[in-house]
Coordinates of C-alpha atoms (C1' of nucleotides) in Angstrom, one line a residue:
Chain A
M14 CA 128.6 -1.5 71.1
S15 CA 127.6 1.9 72.3
I16 CA 125.1 3.7 70.2
Q17 CA 127.2 5.7 67.9
G18 CA 126.1 9.2 67.9
A19 CA 125.3 10.1 64.3
A20 CA 126.7 13.6 64.8
S21 CA 130.4 14.2 64.3
K22 CA 132.3 16.0 67.0
S23 CA 132.5 19.2 65.0
E24 CA 128.7 19.2 64.8
Q25 CA 128.4 18.5 68.5
A26 CA 130.8 21.3 69.3
Y27 CA 128.9 23.6 67.0
A28 CA 125.6 22.8 68.7
A29 CA 127.0 23.1 72.2
I30 CA 128.7 26.4 71.6
K31 CA 125.8 27.9 69.8
D32 CA 123.5 26.8 72.6
K33 CA 125.6 28.5 75.2
I34 CA 125.6 31.7 73.1
L35 CA 121.8 31.6 72.7
N36 CA 121.3 30.9 76.4
G37 CA 123.6 33.8 77.3
D38 CA 126.1 31.6 79.0
Y39 CA 128.6 33.2 76.7
S40 CA 127.9 36.9 76.7
P41 CA 128.8 39.2 73.8
G42 CA 132.5 40.1 74.0
Y43 CA 133.3 36.8 75.6
R44 CA 136.6 35.4 74.2
L45 CA 136.3 31.9 72.8
V46 CA 139.7 30.3 73.1
L47 CA 140.1 27.2 71.0
A48 CA 142.2 25.3 73.4
K49 CA 140.0 26.0 76.3
L50 CA 136.8 25.1 74.5
A51 CA 138.4 21.9 73.2
D52 CA 139.4 21.0 76.8
D53 CA 136.0 21.7 78.2
L54 CA 134.2 19.7 75.6
G55 CA 136.7 16.9 75.7
F56 CA 137.4 17.2 72.0
S57 CA 140.5 18.3 70.1
V58 CA 141.0 21.7 68.6
V59 CA 140.4 20.8 65.0
P60 CA 136.6 20.1 65.3
V61 CA 136.2 23.0 67.6
R62 CA 137.9 25.2 65.2
E63 CA 135.5 24.1 62.5
A64 CA 132.6 24.8 64.7
I65 CA 133.8 28.3 65.4
R66 CA 134.2 29.0 61.7
R67 CA 130.7 27.9 61.1
L68 CA 129.4 30.1 63.8
E69 CA 131.4 32.9 62.3
A70 CA 129.7 32.3 58.9
E71 CA 126.3 32.8 60.7
S72 CA 127.8 35.8 62.5
F73 CA 127.3 34.5 66.0
V74 CA 131.0 35.2 66.6
T75 CA 133.6 37.4 65.1
F76 CA 136.9 35.9 64.2
E77 CA 140.3 37.5 63.6
R78 CA 143.3 35.8 62.2
N79 CA 145.9 34.8 64.7
V80 CA 143.8 36.5 67.4
G81 CA 140.8 34.4 67.9
A82 CA 137.0 34.5 68.2
T83 CA 134.8 36.5 70.4
V84 CA 131.0 36.3 70.8
A85 CA 129.5 38.9 68.5
G86 CA 128.7 42.2 70.0
I87 CA 125.2 43.6 70.2
D88 CA 125.6 46.6 68.1
P89 CA 122.1 48.2 68.3
T90 CA 122.1 48.8 64.6
E91 CA 122.8 45.1 64.2
Y92 CA 119.5 44.4 65.8
L93 CA 117.7 46.8 63.5
Y94 CA 119.3 45.5 60.4
T95 CA 118.4 42.0 61.4
M96 CA 114.8 42.9 62.1
Q97 CA 114.6 44.6 58.8
T98 CA 116.0 41.7 56.9
L99 CA 113.7 39.4 58.7
S100 CA 110.7 41.5 57.9
I101 CA 111.5 41.1 54.2
V102 CA 112.2 37.4 54.1
E103 CA 109.5 36.4 56.5
G104 CA 107.0 38.5 54.7
A105 CA 107.9 36.7 51.5
A106 CA 107.9 33.3 53.1
T107 CA 104.5 33.8 54.6
A108 CA 103.1 35.0 51.3
L109 CA 104.5 32.0 49.5
A110 CA 103.2 29.7 52.2
A111 CA 99.7 31.2 52.1
P112 CA 98.2 29.0 49.4
L113 CA 99.5 25.9 51.2
I114 CA 98.1 26.8 54.6
G115 CA 95.0 24.8 55.4
A116 CA 92.2 25.2 57.9
A117 CA 94.0 23.0 60.4
D118 CA 97.0 25.2 60.4
I119 CA 95.0 28.3 60.9
E120 CA 93.2 26.7 63.8
R121 CA 96.5 25.8 65.3
A122 CA 97.8 29.3 64.9
R123 CA 94.6 30.8 66.3
A124 CA 94.9 28.6 69.4
I125 CA 98.4 29.8 69.9
N126 CA 97.3 33.4 69.6
T127 CA 94.6 32.8 72.2
R128 CA 97.2 31.6 74.6
M129 CA 99.2 34.7 73.8
R130 CA 96.2 36.8 74.8
E131 CA 96.2 35.0 78.1
C132 CA 99.9 35.8 78.6
L133 CA 98.8 39.4 78.2
V134 CA 96.6 39.4 81.3
D135 CA 98.9 37.1 83.3
F136 CA 101.9 39.3 82.3
D137 CA 104.2 36.5 81.2
P138 CA 106.6 38.1 78.6
V139 CA 108.8 35.1 78.4
R140 CA 106.1 32.7 77.4
F141 CA 104.6 35.3 75.2
T142 CA 107.8 35.5 73.2
E143 CA 108.0 31.7 72.9
L144 CA 104.4 31.5 71.7
N145 CA 105.0 34.3 69.3
A146 CA 107.8 32.3 67.7
A147 CA 105.5 29.3 67.5
F148 CA 102.8 31.3 65.9
H149 CA 104.9 32.7 63.1
S150 CA 106.5 29.3 62.6
V151 CA 103.1 27.8 61.8
L152 CA 102.6 30.4 59.1
F153 CA 105.9 30.4 57.3
E154 CA 106.9 26.8 57.8
S155 CA 104.9 25.8 54.8
C156 CA 106.9 28.0 52.5
P157 CA 107.9 25.8 49.6
N158 CA 111.1 27.6 48.7
P159 CA 113.8 26.1 50.9
H160 CA 116.2 28.9 50.5
I161 CA 113.8 31.5 51.8
L162 CA 112.8 29.2 54.6
D163 CA 116.5 28.9 55.5
L164 CA 116.9 32.7 55.6
V165 CA 113.9 33.0 57.9
H166 CA 115.4 30.5 60.3
R167 CA 118.7 32.2 60.3
G168 CA 117.0 35.5 61.0
W169 CA 115.1 34.1 64.0
N170 CA 118.2 32.5 65.3
R171 CA 120.2 35.7 65.1
L172 CA 117.4 37.6 66.7
K173 CA 117.3 35.2 69.6
A174 CA 121.0 35.6 70.1
L175 CA 120.7 39.3 70.1
R176 CA 117.8 39.3 72.4
S177 CA 119.4 37.0 75.0
S178 CA 121.3 40.0 76.2
T179 CA 118.8 42.8 75.4
F180 CA 115.5 41.3 76.0
S181 CA 112.9 43.8 75.1
Y182 CA 109.2 43.4 75.6
V183 CA 107.4 46.6 74.8
P184 CA 104.3 46.4 76.9
G185 CA 101.8 48.3 74.7
R186 CA 103.0 46.6 71.6
A187 CA 102.1 43.1 72.7
R188 CA 98.4 43.8 72.6
E189 CA 98.6 45.3 69.1
S190 CA 100.7 42.3 68.0
V191 CA 98.0 39.8 69.0
A192 CA 95.4 41.9 67.1
E193 CA 97.6 41.9 64.0
H194 CA 98.0 38.2 64.2
E195 CA 94.3 37.7 64.1
A196 CA 94.0 40.1 61.1
L197 CA 96.7 38.1 59.4
L198 CA 94.8 34.8 60.0
V199 CA 91.7 36.4 58.5
L200 CA 93.6 37.3 55.4
L201 CA 94.8 33.7 55.1
E202 CA 91.4 32.3 55.7
N203 CA 89.9 34.4 52.9
H204 CA 92.8 33.5 50.5
A205 CA 93.7 37.1 50.1
P206 CA 96.1 38.0 47.3
A207 CA 99.8 37.1 48.0
D208 CA 100.7 40.8 47.9
D209 CA 98.3 41.6 50.7
V210 CA 99.6 38.8 52.9
E211 CA 103.1 39.8 52.3
R212 CA 102.4 43.4 53.1
A213 CA 100.6 42.5 56.3
A214 CA 103.3 40.1 57.5
R215 CA 106.0 42.6 56.7
A216 CA 104.2 45.5 58.3
H217 CA 103.6 43.4 61.4
R218 CA 107.3 43.0 62.0
A219 CA 108.1 46.6 61.0
A220 CA 105.6 47.8 63.6
T221 CA 107.4 45.7 66.2
L222 CA 110.6 47.4 65.2
E223 CA 109.1 50.8 65.4
A224 CA 107.7 50.2 68.8
Y225 CA 111.2 49.0 69.9
L226 CA 112.7 52.1 68.5
A227 CA 110.2 54.4 70.2
H228 CA 110.5 52.6 73.5
S229 CA 114.2 52.6 73.7
R230 CA 114.7 56.0 72.1
H231 CA 117.2 54.7 69.7
D232 CA 118.0 56.8 66.6
A233 CA 116.9 54.8 63.7
P234 CA 119.4 54.9 60.8
A235 CA 117.9 56.8 58.0
S236 CA 118.2 53.6 56.0
L237 CA 115.4 52.0 57.9
A238 CA 112.9 54.4 56.7
G239 CA 110.7 53.8 53.8
L240 CA 110.4 50.1 53.5
N241 CA 107.5 48.5 55.2
Chain C
M2 CA 161.5 38.2 54.9
S3 CA 159.2 37.2 52.0
I4 CA 156.0 39.3 51.8
Q5 CA 153.6 37.3 53.9
G6 CA 150.4 36.8 52.0
A7 CA 147.7 38.2 54.2
A8 CA 145.4 35.3 53.3
S9 CA 145.6 32.1 55.2
K10 CA 145.8 28.9 53.3
S11 CA 142.3 28.0 54.0
E12 CA 141.1 31.2 52.4
Q13 CA 143.3 30.7 49.4
A14 CA 142.0 27.2 49.1
Y15 CA 138.4 28.5 49.4
A16 CA 139.0 31.1 46.7
A17 CA 140.7 28.7 44.4
I18 CA 138.1 26.0 44.6
K19 CA 135.2 28.4 44.3
D20 CA 136.8 29.9 41.3
K21 CA 137.1 26.6 39.6
I22 CA 133.5 25.8 40.3
L23 CA 132.3 29.2 39.0
N24 CA 134.5 28.8 35.9
G25 CA 133.1 25.4 35.2
D26 CA 136.4 23.6 35.7
Y27 CA 134.7 21.5 38.2
S28 CA 131.3 20.6 36.8
P29 CA 128.4 19.6 38.9
G30 CA 128.7 16.1 40.2
Y31 CA 132.5 16.3 40.2
R32 CA 133.9 14.6 43.2
L33 CA 136.1 16.8 45.4
V34 CA 138.6 14.5 47.2
L35 CA 140.3 16.2 50.1
A36 CA 143.6 14.5 49.6
K37 CA 143.7 15.2 45.9
L38 CA 142.8 18.9 46.3
A39 CA 145.3 19.3 49.1
D40 CA 148.0 17.8 46.8
D41 CA 147.0 19.9 43.8
L42 CA 147.1 23.1 45.8
G43 CA 150.2 22.2 47.8
F44 CA 148.4 22.5 51.1
S45 CA 147.5 20.0 53.7
V46 CA 144.1 18.6 54.1
V47 CA 143.0 20.6 57.1
P48 CA 142.7 24.0 55.4
V49 CA 141.2 22.4 52.4
R50 CA 138.7 20.7 54.5
E51 CA 137.8 24.0 56.1
A52 CA 137.4 25.5 52.6
I53 CA 135.1 22.7 51.6
R54 CA 132.9 23.2 54.6
R55 CA 132.6 26.9 53.8
L56 CA 131.6 26.1 50.3
E57 CA 129.0 23.7 51.7
A58 CA 127.6 26.4 53.8
E59 CA 127.1 28.5 50.7
S60 CA 125.7 25.4 49.0
F61 CA 128.3 25.3 46.2
V62 CA 129.0 21.7 47.1
T63 CA 127.1 19.0 48.9
F64 CA 128.9 17.2 51.7
E65 CA 128.2 13.8 53.1
R66 CA 129.7 12.5 56.3
N67 CA 132.5 10.0 55.6
V68 CA 131.8 10.1 52.0
G69 CA 133.0 13.5 50.8
A70 CA 132.1 16.5 48.8
T71 CA 130.7 16.8 45.3
V72 CA 130.0 19.9 43.3
A73 CA 126.4 20.8 43.8
G74 CA 124.1 19.5 41.1
I75 CA 122.0 21.7 38.9
D76 CA 118.6 20.6 40.0
P77 CA 116.4 22.7 37.7
T78 CA 114.2 23.6 40.6
E79 CA 117.3 24.8 42.4
Y80 CA 117.7 27.4 39.7
L81 CA 114.1 28.5 40.1
Y82 CA 114.2 28.8 43.8
T83 CA 117.4 30.8 43.6
M84 CA 115.9 33.2 41.1
Q85 CA 112.8 33.6 43.3
T86 CA 114.9 34.3 46.4
L87 CA 117.0 36.7 44.5
S88 CA 114.1 38.5 43.1
I89 CA 112.9 39.1 46.7
V90 CA 116.1 40.2 48.3
E91 CA 117.3 42.1 45.3
G92 CA 114.1 43.9 45.1
A93 CA 114.3 45.0 48.7
A94 CA 118.0 45.9 48.3
T95 CA 117.3 48.1 45.3
A96 CA 114.3 49.8 47.1
L97 CA 116.5 50.5 50.2
A98 CA 119.3 51.8 48.0
A99 CA 117.0 54.1 46.0
P100 CA 117.2 57.1 48.2
L101 CA 121.0 56.9 48.3
I102 CA 121.4 56.6 44.5
G103 CA 122.6 59.8 43.1
A104 CA 122.6 61.3 39.6
A105 CA 126.1 60.0 39.0
D106 CA 125.1 56.4 39.8
I107 CA 122.2 56.7 37.4
E108 CA 124.3 58.0 34.7
R109 CA 126.8 55.2 35.2
A110 CA 124.0 52.6 35.1
R111 CA 122.5 54.2 32.0
A112 CA 125.9 54.0 30.2
I113 CA 126.0 50.3 31.0
N114 CA 122.6 49.8 29.7
T115 CA 123.5 51.5 26.5
R116 CA 126.4 49.1 26.0
M117 CA 123.9 46.3 26.7
R118 CA 121.8 47.6 23.9
E119 CA 124.8 47.4 21.6
C120 CA 125.4 43.8 22.6
L121 CA 121.9 43.2 21.4
V122 CA 122.7 44.1 17.8
D123 CA 126.2 42.5 17.9
F124 CA 124.7 39.5 19.5
D125 CA 127.2 39.1 22.3
P126 CA 125.4 37.1 25.0
V127 CA 128.4 36.7 27.2
R128 CA 129.2 40.3 27.4
F129 CA 125.5 41.1 27.8
T130 CA 125.4 38.9 30.9
E131 CA 128.4 40.6 32.4
L132 CA 127.1 44.0 31.8
N133 CA 123.8 43.0 33.3
A134 CA 125.5 42.0 36.5
A135 CA 127.3 45.3 36.5
F136 CA 124.1 47.3 35.9
H137 CA 122.3 45.7 38.8
S138 CA 125.3 46.0 41.0
V139 CA 125.3 49.8 40.6
L140 CA 121.7 49.8 41.8
F141 CA 121.8 47.6 44.8
E142 CA 125.3 48.2 46.0
S143 CA 124.2 51.3 47.9
C144 CA 121.9 49.3 50.0
P145 CA 122.7 50.4 53.6
N146 CA 121.6 47.1 55.2
P147 CA 124.7 44.9 55.1
H148 CA 122.7 41.7 55.7
I149 CA 120.5 42.2 52.7
L150 CA 123.4 43.2 50.6
D151 CA 125.2 40.0 51.6
L152 CA 122.1 37.9 50.7
V153 CA 122.1 39.6 47.2
H154 CA 125.7 38.7 46.7
R155 CA 125.2 35.1 47.7
G156 CA 122.3 34.9 45.3
W157 CA 124.3 36.2 42.4
N158 CA 127.1 33.9 43.1
R159 CA 124.9 30.9 43.3
L160 CA 123.3 31.9 40.1
K161 CA 126.6 32.2 38.4
A162 CA 127.6 28.8 39.6
L163 CA 124.3 27.3 38.3
R164 CA 124.6 29.1 35.0
S165 CA 128.1 28.0 34.3
S166 CA 126.7 24.7 33.2
T167 CA 123.3 25.8 31.9
F168 CA 124.0 29.1 30.3
S169 CA 120.7 30.4 29.1
Y170 CA 120.2 33.5 27.1
V171 CA 116.7 33.8 26.1
P172 CA 116.9 35.9 22.9
G173 CA 113.6 37.8 23.0
R174 CA 114.0 38.5 26.7
A175 CA 117.2 40.5 26.4
R176 CA 115.5 43.3 24.5
E177 CA 112.7 43.6 27.1
S178 CA 115.3 43.5 29.8
V179 CA 117.0 46.6 28.5
A180 CA 113.8 48.4 28.3
E181 CA 112.9 47.5 31.9
H182 CA 116.3 48.7 33.0
E183 CA 115.5 52.1 31.6
A184 CA 112.1 52.2 33.2
L185 CA 113.8 51.3 36.5
L186 CA 116.2 54.2 36.1
V187 CA 113.4 56.6 35.4
L188 CA 111.7 55.5 38.6
L189 CA 114.9 56.1 40.5
E190 CA 115.5 59.5 38.9
N191 CA 112.0 60.7 39.9
H192 CA 112.5 59.4 43.5
A193 CA 109.5 57.1 43.2
P194 CA 108.1 55.5 46.3
A195 CA 110.1 52.6 47.7
D196 CA 107.2 50.3 47.1
D197 CA 107.2 51.0 43.4
V198 CA 110.9 50.6 43.1
E199 CA 110.7 47.3 44.9
R200 CA 107.9 46.0 42.8
A201 CA 109.6 47.0 39.6
A202 CA 112.9 45.4 40.5
R203 CA 111.3 42.3 41.6
A204 CA 109.1 42.0 38.6
H205 CA 112.1 42.5 36.4
R206 CA 113.7 39.4 37.7
A207 CA 110.5 37.5 37.8
A208 CA 110.0 38.2 34.2
T209 CA 113.4 36.8 33.4
L210 CA 112.5 33.7 35.3
E211 CA 109.2 33.4 33.4
A212 CA 111.0 33.8 30.1
Y213 CA 113.4 31.1 31.1
L214 CA 110.6 28.8 32.0
A215 CA 108.7 29.4 28.8
H216 CA 111.8 29.0 26.7
S217 CA 113.0 25.8 28.3
R218 CA 109.5 24.3 28.7
H219 CA 110.1 23.5 32.4
D220 CA 107.2 22.9 34.6
A221 CA 107.2 25.6 37.2
P222 CA 106.6 24.3 40.7
A223 CA 103.2 25.6 41.7
S224 CA 105.0 27.3 44.5
L225 CA 106.5 29.9 42.2
A226 CA 103.2 31.3 41.2
G227 CA 101.7 34.4 42.9
L228 CA 104.7 36.3 44.1
N229 CA 106.0 39.0 41.9
Chain I
dA18 C1' 158.5 60.3 83.0
dC19 C1' 158.0 58.8 78.4
dG20 C1' 158.6 56.1 74.4
dT21 C1' 160.8 52.3 72.3
dA22 C1' 162.8 47.7 71.8
dC23 C1' 162.9 43.4 73.2
dG24 C1' 161.3 38.9 74.9
dA25 C1' 158.1 35.7 76.9
dA26 C1' 153.5 33.9 77.0
dA27 C1' 149.3 33.0 74.7
dT28 C1' 147.0 31.7 70.8
dC29 C1' 146.2 30.5 66.3
dG30 C1' 147.5 27.9 61.6
dT31 C1' 149.0 23.9 59.5
dA32 C1' 151.3 19.3 58.8
dT33 C1' 151.3 14.8 59.7
dA34 C1' 149.7 10.4 61.6
dC35 C1' 146.4 7.2 62.5
dG36 C1' 141.8 5.4 63.6
dA37 C1' 136.9 5.2 61.9
dT38 C1' 133.6 4.7 58.4
dC39 C1' 131.7 3.7 53.9
dA40 C1' 131.1 1.6 49.1
dG41 C1' 132.1 -2.0 46.4
dT42 C1' 133.6 -6.7 45.6
dA43 C1' 134.7 -11.3 46.5
dT44 C1' 133.3 -15.3 49.0
dG45 C1' 130.7 -18.6 51.4
dT46 C1' 126.0 -20.8 52.2
dG47 C1' 121.2 -22.2 51.6
Chain T
dC14 C1' 121.2 -19.1 41.6
dA15 C1' 120.0 -15.6 45.4
dC16 C1' 121.4 -13.8 49.3
dA17 C1' 124.0 -12.7 53.4
dT18 C1' 128.6 -11.9 55.1
dA19 C1' 133.5 -10.8 55.3
dC20 C1' 137.1 -8.4 53.2
dT21 C1' 139.5 -4.5 50.9
dG22 C1' 140.5 0.1 49.1
dA23 C1' 139.3 4.7 49.4
dT24 C1' 138.2 8.5 52.0
dC25 C1' 136.9 11.1 55.8
dG26 C1' 137.5 12.5 61.1
dT27 C1' 140.3 13.7 64.8
dA28 C1' 144.4 13.8 67.8
dT29 C1' 148.7 15.5 68.4
dA30 C1' 152.8 18.2 67.4
dC31 C1' 155.1 22.1 66.1
dG32 C1' 155.8 26.5 63.7
dA33 C1' 153.9 31.3 63.0
dT34 C1' 151.8 35.4 64.7
dT35 C1' 150.1 38.5 67.9
dT36 C1' 149.9 40.6 72.4
dC37 C1' 151.5 42.4 76.5
dG38 C1' 154.6 43.2 80.1
dT39 C1' 159.2 44.8 81.1
dA40 C1' 163.7 46.7 80.8
dC41 C1' 166.3 50.1 78.8
dG42 C1' 167.7 54.5 76.9
dT43 C1' 166.7 59.3 76.5

DNA sequence: ACGTACGAAATCGTATACGATCAGTATGTG
DNA sequence: CACATACTGATCGTATACGATTTCGTACGT
């Protein structure tokens, strides 16, 4: 008579493990042993195995035959490639969403941006990051192409996983970011051409990436140049 | 002592089923029954199940809990969304690859394009389609961002699956296509700015989509407008 | 002391068995 | 006759068991 959870055990396992990775409970390099996970979760190995393979497909973990799974490492270039990919798909998503974004959406986004500005003076990087995600979500969530939307979600997820270990909040950048958000909103309000919206959205993320690179003195792979 | 196949059975199953879907042996709507597949392949249900879930993740099949898997339908809008997504990621991939494309690559691509022109007079749509894939492959395969490259591959795969049932070769379009290929090669030869390459590559696919729409008299979802 | 061969422990890969769930059909009731 | 309900067959979901593979420590020979 108990309320049957609609989720199968493999899905529960998937969600649980993914959560722990995103929260940083399982750090990169951590070895995920099927039997142990199954024991901890109270499930059998089969659904856990399925969950692991799914996480592998989304590259949260790496998997080696007859060896097992480990939480995916944070290769710095991985972060860069993820950002670059996200800048492209998110730019497109925002451009596609633009005609469908109404005044109410813009107002909502602007309110979020205002709160971000407050975080700036209170110096609250964590909240700032959360709000930033919310802001962009308002903009691209109306994208009518489900495939692109899916790619954007994956990108953000991946980014969150990467950041959980290397949280980087570049101080000077945050202020610029808020200003760029406002500029983006103005474009949307005025129903600017899709091309312009896309360029702006893409450049916004590219600028974040540049700031990160400059701040952490990474060498950017040459491949990152030339597309923003 | 037998040479152990390096591939696990789940991978073999994955490859086999995917192949049959791409070849059209399993048409859209075909019901994939675990027990039957396992029996046919000579494996047990567990690896087959894993293969199915993987195919689901790449949306070759749809899966419903306690009901089973069916080969993904060919919702016409699905084709459109796939093409649109591909135009975006392939455009980006080509632009990123541009600086790494050497004279040899261009020559190779041009040779392929020449053979495509021959297919035009011989009227050989099947071969034309194959060569077309090879042509674009030469261009984007040098893309240094592995994530984007992966997205392009997925898009082409998905397209192939969709086309296997609705093969569409728009006669007039093929000729334009060859011309656009040549134009793209000229851009690459002259080391045109990445933006221009991206725009051209994206427009090339968008034009194919437009031609398809015009030819088959589909109603384009409004969402497709404005991004090319 | 070093490299190699061997063996044990750990871990994954798959087969089989059985319980759970769903769609469709037959049956009972107003 | 319409509708709700119980049954049945098909199929999936998971647990358990066992074989296959890798890894790593250890003993042995040089």
